Coordinates of C-alpha atoms and ligand atoms in Angstrom, one line a residue:
M16 CA 26.8 -30.0 81.7
N17 CA 27.5 -28.6 85.2
R18 CA 24.9 -25.9 85.9
N19 CA 24.5 -22.9 88.1
F20 CA 22.7 -23.1 91.5
I21 CA 20.2 -20.4 91.9
G22 CA 17.4 -20.2 94.4
G23 CA 18.0 -24.0 95.2
E24 CA 17.6 -25.1 91.5
W25 CA 20.2 -26.3 89.1
V26 CA 19.8 -24.0 86.1
G27 CA 21.3 -24.1 82.7
G28 CA 23.4 -21.2 81.0
A29 CA 21.8 -18.1 79.5
G30 CA 19.7 -18.9 76.6
G31 CA 19.8 -22.6 77.5
D32 CA 23.2 -23.6 76.7
V33 CA 26.1 -21.2 77.0
V34 CA 29.1 -23.3 78.2
R35 CA 32.8 -23.1 79.1
R36 CA 35.1 -25.9 78.4
N37 CA 37.3 -26.5 81.2
E38 CA 41.0 -27.3 80.0
N39 CA 43.8 -29.1 81.9
P40 CA 46.9 -27.0 81.6
S41 CA 49.2 -30.3 82.0
D42 CA 47.5 -31.7 78.9
V43 CA 45.4 -29.3 76.7
S44 CA 43.6 -32.5 75.0
D45 CA 42.0 -33.4 78.4
I46 CA 38.7 -31.3 78.9
V47 CA 37.9 -31.4 82.6
G48 CA 34.2 -30.6 82.3
V49 CA 31.6 -28.5 80.7
Y50 CA 30.1 -25.7 82.7
A51 CA 27.1 -23.3 82.3
Q52 CA 27.8 -19.7 82.2
A53 CA 25.4 -17.4 83.7
D54 CA 24.3 -14.1 82.1
A55 CA 23.5 -10.8 83.9
A56 CA 19.7 -11.7 84.2
Q57 CA 20.6 -15.0 85.9
A58 CA 22.9 -13.1 88.3
R59 CA 20.3 -10.7 89.2
M60 CA 17.8 -13.8 89.9
A61 CA 20.6 -15.0 92.3
L62 CA 20.8 -11.9 94.0
R63 CA 16.8 -11.8 94.4
A64 CA 17.0 -15.3 95.7
A65 CA 19.5 -14.5 98.3
R66 CA 17.6 -11.5 99.4
E67 CA 14.6 -13.5 100.2
A68 CA 16.4 -16.3 101.8
Q69 CA 18.6 -14.4 104.2
P70 CA 16.2 -13.4 107.0
A71 CA 15.0 -16.8 107.5
W72 CA 18.6 -18.1 107.5
A73 CA 19.7 -15.5 110.2
A74 CA 16.8 -16.3 112.3
G75 CA 17.1 -20.2 111.8
G76 CA 19.7 -20.0 114.4
I77 CA 23.4 -20.9 115.2
Q78 CA 23.0 -24.6 115.6
A79 CA 21.6 -25.0 112.1
R80 CA 24.5 -22.8 110.7
A81 CA 27.0 -24.8 112.6
A82 CA 25.5 -28.2 111.7
A83 CA 25.5 -27.3 107.8
L84 CA 29.1 -25.8 107.7
D85 CA 30.4 -28.9 109.8
A86 CA 28.8 -31.3 107.1
V87 CA 30.5 -29.4 104.4
G88 CA 33.7 -29.5 106.1
S89 CA 33.5 -33.3 106.7
E90 CA 32.7 -34.2 103.1
L91 CA 35.4 -32.0 102.0
L92 CA 37.8 -34.0 104.2
A93 CA 36.3 -37.4 103.3
R94 CA 36.8 -36.4 99.5
Q95 CA 40.1 -34.6 99.7
R96 CA 42.0 -37.1 97.2
E97 CA 39.2 -37.2 94.6
L98 CA 38.5 -33.4 94.9
G99 CA 42.2 -32.5 95.1
T100 CA 42.7 -34.7 91.9
L101 CA 40.0 -32.5 89.9
L102 CA 41.7 -29.3 91.3
S103 CA 45.2 -30.2 90.2
R104 CA 43.7 -31.3 86.8
E105 CA 42.0 -27.9 86.3
E106 CA 44.3 -25.4 87.9
G107 CA 47.9 -27.3 87.4
K108 CA 49.1 -27.4 90.9
T109 CA 50.6 -30.6 92.1
L110 CA 48.5 -33.5 93.3
A111 CA 49.9 -33.1 96.8
E112 CA 49.2 -29.3 96.8
G113 CA 45.6 -30.0 95.3
I114 CA 44.8 -32.5 98.2
A115 CA 46.3 -30.2 100.7
E116 CA 44.0 -27.3 99.6
V117 CA 40.8 -29.3 99.7
A118 CA 41.8 -30.4 103.2
R119 CA 42.3 -26.8 104.2
A120 CA 39.0 -26.0 102.8
G121 CA 37.6 -28.8 104.9
H122 CA 39.1 -27.4 108.0
I123 CA 38.0 -23.9 107.4
F124 CA 34.3 -24.8 107.1
K125 CA 34.8 -26.9 110.4
Y126 CA 36.6 -23.8 111.9
F127 CA 33.7 -21.6 111.1
A128 CA 31.0 -24.0 112.1
G129 CA 32.5 -23.6 115.6
E130 CA 32.8 -19.7 115.1
A131 CA 29.0 -19.6 114.5
L132 CA 28.7 -20.6 118.1
R133 CA 31.0 -18.0 119.4
V134 CA 29.4 -14.6 118.2
R135 CA 29.6 -12.3 121.2
G136 CA 28.3 -9.0 122.1
D137 CA 29.0 -6.6 125.0
R138 CA 26.6 -5.3 127.7
L139 CA 27.5 -1.9 129.3
E140 CA 25.9 0.4 131.8
S141 CA 24.4 3.5 130.1
V142 CA 25.5 6.9 131.5
R143 CA 21.8 7.3 132.1
P144 CA 20.8 5.5 135.1
G145 CA 18.1 2.9 134.6
V146 CA 19.2 2.3 131.0
E147 CA 21.3 -0.7 129.6
V148 CA 23.2 -0.9 126.6
D149 CA 23.7 -3.9 124.4
V150 CA 26.2 -4.0 121.7
V151 CA 25.2 -7.0 119.3
R152 CA 26.4 -8.2 116.0
E153 CA 24.0 -8.8 113.2
P154 CA 24.7 -10.4 109.5
L155 CA 25.6 -8.1 106.7
G156 CA 22.9 -9.3 104.5
V157 CA 23.6 -10.6 101.0
V158 CA 27.3 -11.0 100.2
G159 CA 28.9 -11.3 96.9
I160 CA 31.8 -13.5 96.6
I161 CA 34.4 -13.0 93.6
T162 CA 37.3 -15.3 93.5
P163 CA 40.5 -15.8 91.6
W164 CA 41.8 -19.2 89.8
N165 CA 44.8 -19.7 91.9
F166 CA 43.4 -21.4 94.9
P167 CA 40.1 -22.6 93.5
M168 CA 38.8 -24.3 96.7
A169 CA 40.4 -22.6 99.7
I170 CA 39.8 -18.9 98.8
P171 CA 36.0 -19.7 98.1
A172 CA 36.0 -21.7 101.3
W173 CA 37.5 -18.8 103.4
K174 CA 35.2 -16.2 102.0
I175 CA 31.9 -18.5 102.0
A176 CA 32.3 -20.3 105.4
P177 CA 32.3 -17.1 107.3
A178 CA 29.8 -15.4 105.3
L179 CA 27.3 -18.3 106.0
A180 CA 28.4 -18.8 109.7
Y181 CA 27.4 -15.4 110.6
G182 CA 23.9 -15.4 108.9
N183 CA 24.4 -13.9 105.4
S184 CA 23.2 -15.3 102.2
V185 CA 25.9 -15.8 99.4
V186 CA 26.2 -15.3 95.6
F187 CA 29.5 -16.9 94.6
K188 CA 31.2 -16.0 91.3
P189 CA 34.3 -18.2 90.8
A190 CA 37.1 -17.3 88.3
D191 CA 36.3 -18.3 84.6
L192 CA 39.4 -20.6 84.5
V193 CA 38.3 -23.2 87.4
P194 CA 34.7 -23.8 87.4
G195 CA 35.1 -27.5 88.3
S196 CA 36.3 -26.9 92.1
A197 CA 33.7 -24.3 92.3
W198 CA 31.1 -26.4 91.1
A199 CA 32.1 -29.3 93.4
L200 CA 32.0 -27.3 96.4
A201 CA 28.8 -25.7 95.5
E202 CA 27.3 -29.3 95.0
I203 CA 28.5 -30.1 98.6
I204 CA 27.0 -27.0 99.9
S205 CA 23.6 -27.6 98.1
R206 CA 23.2 -30.8 100.2
S207 CA 24.1 -29.4 103.4
G208 CA 20.6 -28.4 104.6
M209 CA 20.6 -24.8 103.9
P210 CA 17.4 -23.4 102.7
A211 CA 16.9 -22.6 99.1
G212 CA 18.6 -19.3 97.9
V213 CA 20.9 -19.0 101.0
F214 CA 23.9 -20.2 98.8
N215 CA 23.9 -19.4 95.0
L216 CA 26.6 -20.2 92.5
V217 CA 26.8 -18.2 89.2
M218 CA 29.6 -19.2 86.9
G219 CA 30.5 -16.7 84.3
R220 CA 32.7 -13.8 83.1
G221 CA 33.9 -11.2 85.4
S222 CA 32.5 -8.4 82.9
V223 CA 29.3 -10.0 83.0
V224 CA 28.4 -11.7 86.2
G225 CA 30.9 -9.8 88.3
E226 CA 29.8 -6.4 87.2
V227 CA 26.3 -7.2 88.1
L228 CA 27.5 -7.8 91.8
A229 CA 29.7 -4.6 91.6
T230 CA 26.8 -2.3 90.5
S231 CA 23.7 -3.8 92.1
D232 CA 22.1 -2.2 95.3
E233 CA 21.0 -5.7 96.3
V234 CA 24.4 -6.5 97.6
N235 CA 25.7 -5.4 101.0
G236 CA 29.0 -6.6 100.7
I237 CA 31.6 -8.0 98.3
S238 CA 34.7 -10.0 99.3
F239 CA 37.1 -10.1 96.2
T240 CA 40.5 -11.6 95.4
G241 CA 42.2 -10.8 92.4
S242 CA 44.1 -8.4 90.5
V243 CA 44.7 -4.8 91.5
S244 CA 43.1 -3.4 88.4
T245 CA 39.9 -5.4 88.8
G246 CA 40.0 -4.5 92.6
K247 CA 40.1 -0.9 91.9
R248 CA 37.3 -1.1 89.4
L249 CA 35.1 -2.7 92.0
L250 CA 36.0 0.0 94.3
S251 CA 34.9 2.6 92.2
Q252 CA 31.8 0.9 91.2
A253 CA 30.6 -0.6 94.4
T254 CA 31.0 2.2 96.6
Q255 CA 28.5 4.1 94.7
Q256 CA 26.1 1.9 96.3
L257 CA 27.8 2.0 99.6
T258 CA 28.6 -1.6 99.3
R259 CA 31.1 -2.8 101.9
L260 CA 34.2 -4.1 100.3
Q261 CA 37.1 -6.6 101.3
L262 CA 39.6 -6.7 98.4
E263 CA 42.6 -9.0 98.3
M264 CA 45.0 -8.2 95.6
G265 CA 48.6 -8.5 94.7
G266 CA 51.9 -8.7 96.3
K267 CA 55.8 -8.3 95.4
N268 CA 56.9 -10.4 98.6
P269 CA 60.4 -9.9 99.8
L270 CA 62.5 -12.6 101.3
V271 CA 65.5 -11.0 103.2
I272 CA 68.5 -13.3 103.6
L273 CA 71.2 -11.9 105.9
E274 CA 74.7 -13.3 106.4
D275 CA 74.1 -14.9 109.7
A276 CA 71.0 -17.2 108.1
N277 CA 71.1 -20.6 108.2
L278 CA 71.6 -21.2 104.4
D279 CA 69.8 -24.6 104.2
I280 CA 66.7 -22.7 105.7
A281 CA 67.2 -19.8 103.3
V282 CA 67.3 -21.9 100.2
E283 CA 64.6 -24.2 101.4
C284 CA 62.3 -20.9 102.3
A285 CA 63.4 -19.6 98.9
V286 CA 62.5 -22.5 96.6
Q287 CA 59.2 -23.3 98.5
G288 CA 58.1 -19.6 98.7
A289 CA 59.0 -18.6 95.2
Y290 CA 58.3 -21.5 92.9
F291 CA 55.9 -24.0 94.6
S292 CA 52.3 -23.8 93.3
T293 CA 54.4 -22.6 90.1
G294 CA 54.7 -19.2 91.9
Q295 CA 51.1 -18.5 91.4
R296 CA 50.4 -17.3 95.0
C297 CA 49.8 -13.7 96.1
T298 CA 52.4 -14.5 98.9
A299 CA 55.0 -15.9 96.8
S300 CA 58.4 -14.7 97.3
S301 CA 59.4 -12.6 94.2
R302 CA 62.3 -10.6 95.6
F303 CA 65.3 -12.2 97.4
I304 CA 67.2 -9.4 99.1
V305 CA 70.5 -10.6 100.1
E306 CA 73.0 -9.3 102.0
K307 CA 76.4 -8.9 100.1
G308 CA 78.7 -11.3 102.1
I309 CA 76.6 -14.5 101.2
Y310 CA 74.9 -13.2 98.0
S311 CA 77.1 -15.4 95.6
E312 CA 77.0 -18.6 97.9
F313 CA 73.3 -18.1 98.2
A314 CA 72.6 -17.7 94.7
A315 CA 74.8 -20.6 93.7
R316 CA 73.0 -22.7 96.1
L317 CA 69.6 -21.8 94.9
V318 CA 70.4 -22.3 91.4
A319 CA 71.6 -25.8 92.4
A320 CA 68.4 -26.6 94.1
M321 CA 66.2 -25.1 91.3
K322 CA 68.1 -27.3 88.9
T323 CA 66.7 -30.4 90.8
L324 CA 63.2 -29.4 90.6
R325 CA 60.9 -31.7 88.7
V326 CA 58.5 -29.7 86.4
G327 CA 55.7 -31.7 84.8
H328 CA 52.2 -32.8 84.8
A329 CA 50.5 -32.0 87.8
L330 CA 49.1 -35.4 88.6
H331 CA 52.4 -37.3 88.0
P332 CA 53.5 -38.4 91.4
D333 CA 57.1 -37.2 91.0
T334 CA 56.2 -33.7 89.8
Q335 CA 57.2 -30.8 92.2
I336 CA 56.2 -27.9 90.1
G337 CA 53.1 -28.2 87.9
P338 CA 52.4 -26.0 84.6
V339 CA 51.4 -22.5 84.5
A340 CA 47.6 -22.3 84.8
D341 CA 46.8 -21.1 81.3
A342 CA 48.3 -19.8 78.0
A343 CA 47.7 -16.2 79.0
Q344 CA 49.7 -16.5 82.2
L345 CA 52.5 -18.2 80.4
Q346 CA 52.7 -15.5 77.9
T347 CA 52.9 -13.0 80.7
D348 CA 55.6 -15.0 82.4
L349 CA 57.7 -15.2 79.3
E350 CA 57.4 -11.7 78.7
Y351 CA 58.7 -10.7 82.2
V352 CA 61.5 -13.0 81.5
E353 CA 62.4 -10.9 78.3
T354 CA 61.9 -7.7 80.2
G355 CA 64.2 -8.8 83.0
K356 CA 67.0 -9.6 80.3
A357 CA 66.3 -6.3 78.7
E358 CA 66.7 -4.5 82.0
G359 CA 70.2 -5.9 82.4
A360 CA 69.4 -8.7 85.0
T361 CA 71.2 -11.8 84.6
L362 CA 69.0 -15.0 84.0
A363 CA 70.9 -17.3 86.2
C364 CA 68.5 -20.2 85.7
G365 CA 65.3 -21.3 84.1
G366 CA 62.6 -19.2 82.3
E367 CA 62.5 -21.8 79.4
L368 CA 59.6 -23.6 77.9
L369 CA 59.7 -27.2 78.5
R370 CA 58.5 -30.1 76.5
R371 CA 56.6 -33.1 78.2
E372 CA 54.7 -36.1 76.8
T373 CA 51.5 -34.1 77.0
E374 CA 51.0 -30.6 75.5
G375 CA 50.9 -28.2 78.6
F376 CA 52.1 -24.9 79.6
F377 CA 55.5 -26.0 81.3
L378 CA 58.1 -23.4 82.2
S379 CA 61.4 -23.8 84.1
P380 CA 61.4 -21.8 87.4
A381 CA 63.5 -18.7 86.8
L382 CA 66.0 -16.7 88.8
F383 CA 67.3 -13.3 87.9
T384 CA 70.4 -12.2 89.6
D385 CA 72.1 -8.9 89.4
A386 CA 68.6 -7.4 89.6
S387 CA 68.0 -3.5 90.8
A388 CA 65.0 -2.4 92.9
Q389 CA 64.0 0.0 90.1
M390 CA 63.6 -3.0 87.6
R391 CA 60.2 -3.8 86.5
I392 CA 60.6 -7.4 87.5
A393 CA 61.6 -6.2 90.9
R394 CA 58.5 -4.0 91.2
E395 CA 55.6 -5.4 89.5
E396 CA 53.8 -8.7 90.3
I397 CA 54.4 -11.5 87.8
F398 CA 52.5 -14.2 89.3
G399 CA 54.5 -17.0 88.0
P400 CA 57.7 -18.9 88.8
V401 CA 60.0 -16.0 88.2
A402 CA 62.1 -14.4 90.9
C403 CA 64.9 -11.8 91.2
A404 CA 67.8 -11.5 93.7
I405 CA 68.9 -8.0 94.7
V406 CA 72.2 -7.4 96.7
A407 CA 71.9 -5.4 100.0
D408 CA 74.9 -3.6 101.8
D409 CA 73.7 -4.4 105.1
F410 CA 70.8 -4.9 107.1
D411 CA 69.6 -1.4 107.0
H412 CA 69.7 -1.4 103.4
A413 CA 68.0 -4.8 103.2
M414 CA 65.0 -3.1 105.4
S415 CA 64.8 -0.1 103.2
L416 CA 64.8 -2.3 99.9
A417 CA 62.2 -4.8 101.4
N418 CA 59.7 -1.8 102.2
D419 CA 60.4 -0.1 98.8
S420 CA 57.2 -1.7 97.1
P421 CA 53.6 -0.4 96.4
Y422 CA 52.8 -3.7 97.8
G423 CA 52.6 -5.1 101.6
L424 CA 51.2 -8.5 101.6
S425 CA 53.7 -10.9 103.1
A426 CA 57.5 -10.3 103.9
G427 CA 60.2 -12.9 105.2
I428 CA 63.7 -12.9 106.8
C429 CA 66.1 -15.6 107.1
T430 CA 68.3 -14.9 110.1
S431 CA 69.6 -16.4 113.4
S432 CA 69.8 -13.0 115.0
L433 CA 66.7 -12.6 117.3
Q434 CA 67.4 -8.7 117.6
K435 CA 67.2 -8.4 113.7
A436 CA 64.3 -10.6 113.5
S437 CA 62.4 -8.6 116.2
Y438 CA 63.4 -5.3 114.3
F439 CA 62.1 -6.7 111.0
R440 CA 58.8 -7.7 112.4
R441 CA 58.2 -4.5 113.9
H442 CA 59.3 -2.4 110.8
M443 CA 58.1 -4.2 107.7
K444 CA 55.1 -2.6 106.4
S445 CA 53.3 -5.7 105.4
G446 CA 50.3 -7.6 106.9
M447 CA 52.3 -10.9 107.4
V448 CA 55.7 -11.2 108.6
M449 CA 57.6 -14.5 108.3
V450 CA 60.8 -15.5 110.2
N451 CA 62.8 -18.3 108.8
V452 CA 59.6 -19.6 107.1
P453 CA 58.5 -19.2 103.7
T454 CA 56.4 -16.0 102.9
A455 CA 53.7 -18.4 101.3
G456 CA 51.9 -21.1 103.2
V457 CA 49.7 -19.8 106.1
D458 CA 47.6 -21.3 108.7
Y459 CA 43.7 -21.3 108.3
H460 CA 42.7 -20.1 111.8
V461 CA 44.6 -16.6 111.9
P462 CA 44.0 -13.4 110.1
F463 CA 45.2 -13.1 106.6
G464 CA 45.9 -9.8 104.7
G465 CA 48.3 -7.0 103.7
T466 CA 48.9 -3.4 103.8
K467 CA 49.4 -0.5 101.1
G468 CA 48.2 -1.5 97.8
S469 CA 47.6 -5.3 98.7
S470 CA 44.5 -5.2 100.4
Y471 CA 41.5 -3.0 101.2
G472 CA 39.2 -3.6 104.1
S473 CA 39.2 -5.6 107.0
R474 CA 41.2 -8.9 107.6
E475 CA 40.0 -12.3 106.3
Q476 CA 40.3 -15.5 108.0
G477 CA 40.5 -16.5 111.9
A478 CA 38.4 -14.8 114.5
H479 CA 38.8 -11.5 112.7
A480 CA 36.7 -12.6 109.5
I481 CA 33.6 -11.4 111.7
E482 CA 34.3 -7.8 111.3
F483 CA 33.6 -7.9 107.5
Y484 CA 30.6 -10.2 107.4
T485 CA 28.6 -8.7 110.3
T486 CA 27.3 -5.3 111.3
I487 CA 27.1 -3.8 114.9
K488 CA 23.9 -2.8 116.4
T489 CA 23.7 -0.8 119.6
A490 CA 20.5 -1.1 121.7
Y491 CA 19.5 1.3 124.5
T492 CA 16.8 -0.3 127.0
R493 CA 14.9 1.1 129.8
A494 CA 12.7 -1.3 131.7
A495 CA 9.3 0.4 132.0
Ligands
ADP522 P1 43.0 -13.0 88.2 O1 44.4 -12.5 87.3 O2 43.4 -13.3 89.2 O3 42.3 -13.9 87.2 P2 41.2 -10.9 88.0 O4 41.0 -9.5 88.9 O5 41.2 -10.8 86.5 O6 42.4 -11.7 88.4 O7 40.0 -11.9 88.5 C1 39.6 -12.0 89.7 C2 38.1 -12.5 89.6 O8 37.5 -11.1 89.2 C3 37.6 -13.4 88.8 O9 36.4 -14.2 89.2 C4 37.2 -12.4 87.6 O10 36.3 -13.2 86.7 C5 36.5 -11.3 88.3 N1 36.4 -10.2 87.5 C6 36.9 -9.9 86.5 N2 36.6 -8.5 85.9 C7 35.5 -8.3 86.8 C8 34.8 -7.1 86.9 N3 34.8 -6.1 85.9 N4 33.9 -6.9 87.8 C9 33.8 -8.0 88.7 N5 34.5 -9.1 88.8 C10 35.4 -9.1 87.8

């Protein structure tokens, strides 16, 4: 059994042996591992350990932090194939995607190893002669990290690495569905030379372990990625303790295709953005907004491309699209396929359960055409390989359709007009804007996040991550 890591010790589940069996969505007969489940008391123990350990970690200096993060990054990069295989086995994305995600996590740790050395302050003259003012950054303190199942290695990495780099201690609660990658990451961090209690892993249910983080006054900040409903719940609970929050939630990301687009690029962006990683990315394109002159041709070419996609076991070398992550998500996806039909959209391709040699959650990527902006399939986040295409009369109409969403994470346009691309970049209400590149698939060294209902709090990743993980102190000094 793989155990939790609390105060520098590997501890069993609550009451000794409460465990979760980790099932492979490509082959439900394959159990990836058995993982301890923490209870509320253990989550509180982890918070106490983190509280006690944090001052020494912050005082221990930036070289020690940089060295520890660099060691974690090196090991992730060295073991990317092995850990990528584990990730694909438990989450269901293809082996290539799994390996790339582990490599990305490795690069993130190395990036923040460097950032630990680059924390800047300001020195200003005071308006009072003889007094100097220093503005410095200090660690936030104890940070709770709550992550979803769709990027089991990269999302924990992009929260844990900056938290530790800037001198915070961490209590990490991964998603129930994917404890394997989280445990492997924690095991590497446990050997990186950090004092006991600086980093803690508590696997377990959101309603148990997550609630402790949300309601404890021992937590200074929570960085969360997950659903809108859980994000809002956290907001209502954690702000009672004045806990700082960073929430990354859903998306309903548009990809606009104009008549002047290079259609090869448009189809490539559509397939990659909507269906790779089985559509289970918060940045996935789920609304194709297509100018009427090329609507039919685009739809026909997209359907042709979709029909060539090979859906299958995540670890099979030929597979391009892995299974849906679990039975519950598959059920949701199938219900949305039914909803789309009932709403009057045309199911142009896919949306069917597929049989493979192993028993898994295989679904053919689905495209609805003749969709309208009011349909639920065009408004609600599905989080699966299901997208819809909507006709736009012209560029202005496309812009207003693209912005007509409660979400604002990522938005893309395919066009060869610099003027229209510039207008789109300026007027899309989203945190990320993509021109002739897919809405999903972002760099690790620049900010990530959205507007409107997609995000809350300051940006993740890149140099802007420091805003969440530090607090500002202003010091006035008169030499006396
Ligand atoms: P997803 O659909 O990505 O699983 P969730 O919002 O359900 O989205 O889960 C994201 C993370 O939030 C998971 O780690 C989950 O266990 C955790 N979580 C779920 N419920 C709560 C809660 N009440 N308080 C804190 N965390 C929670």
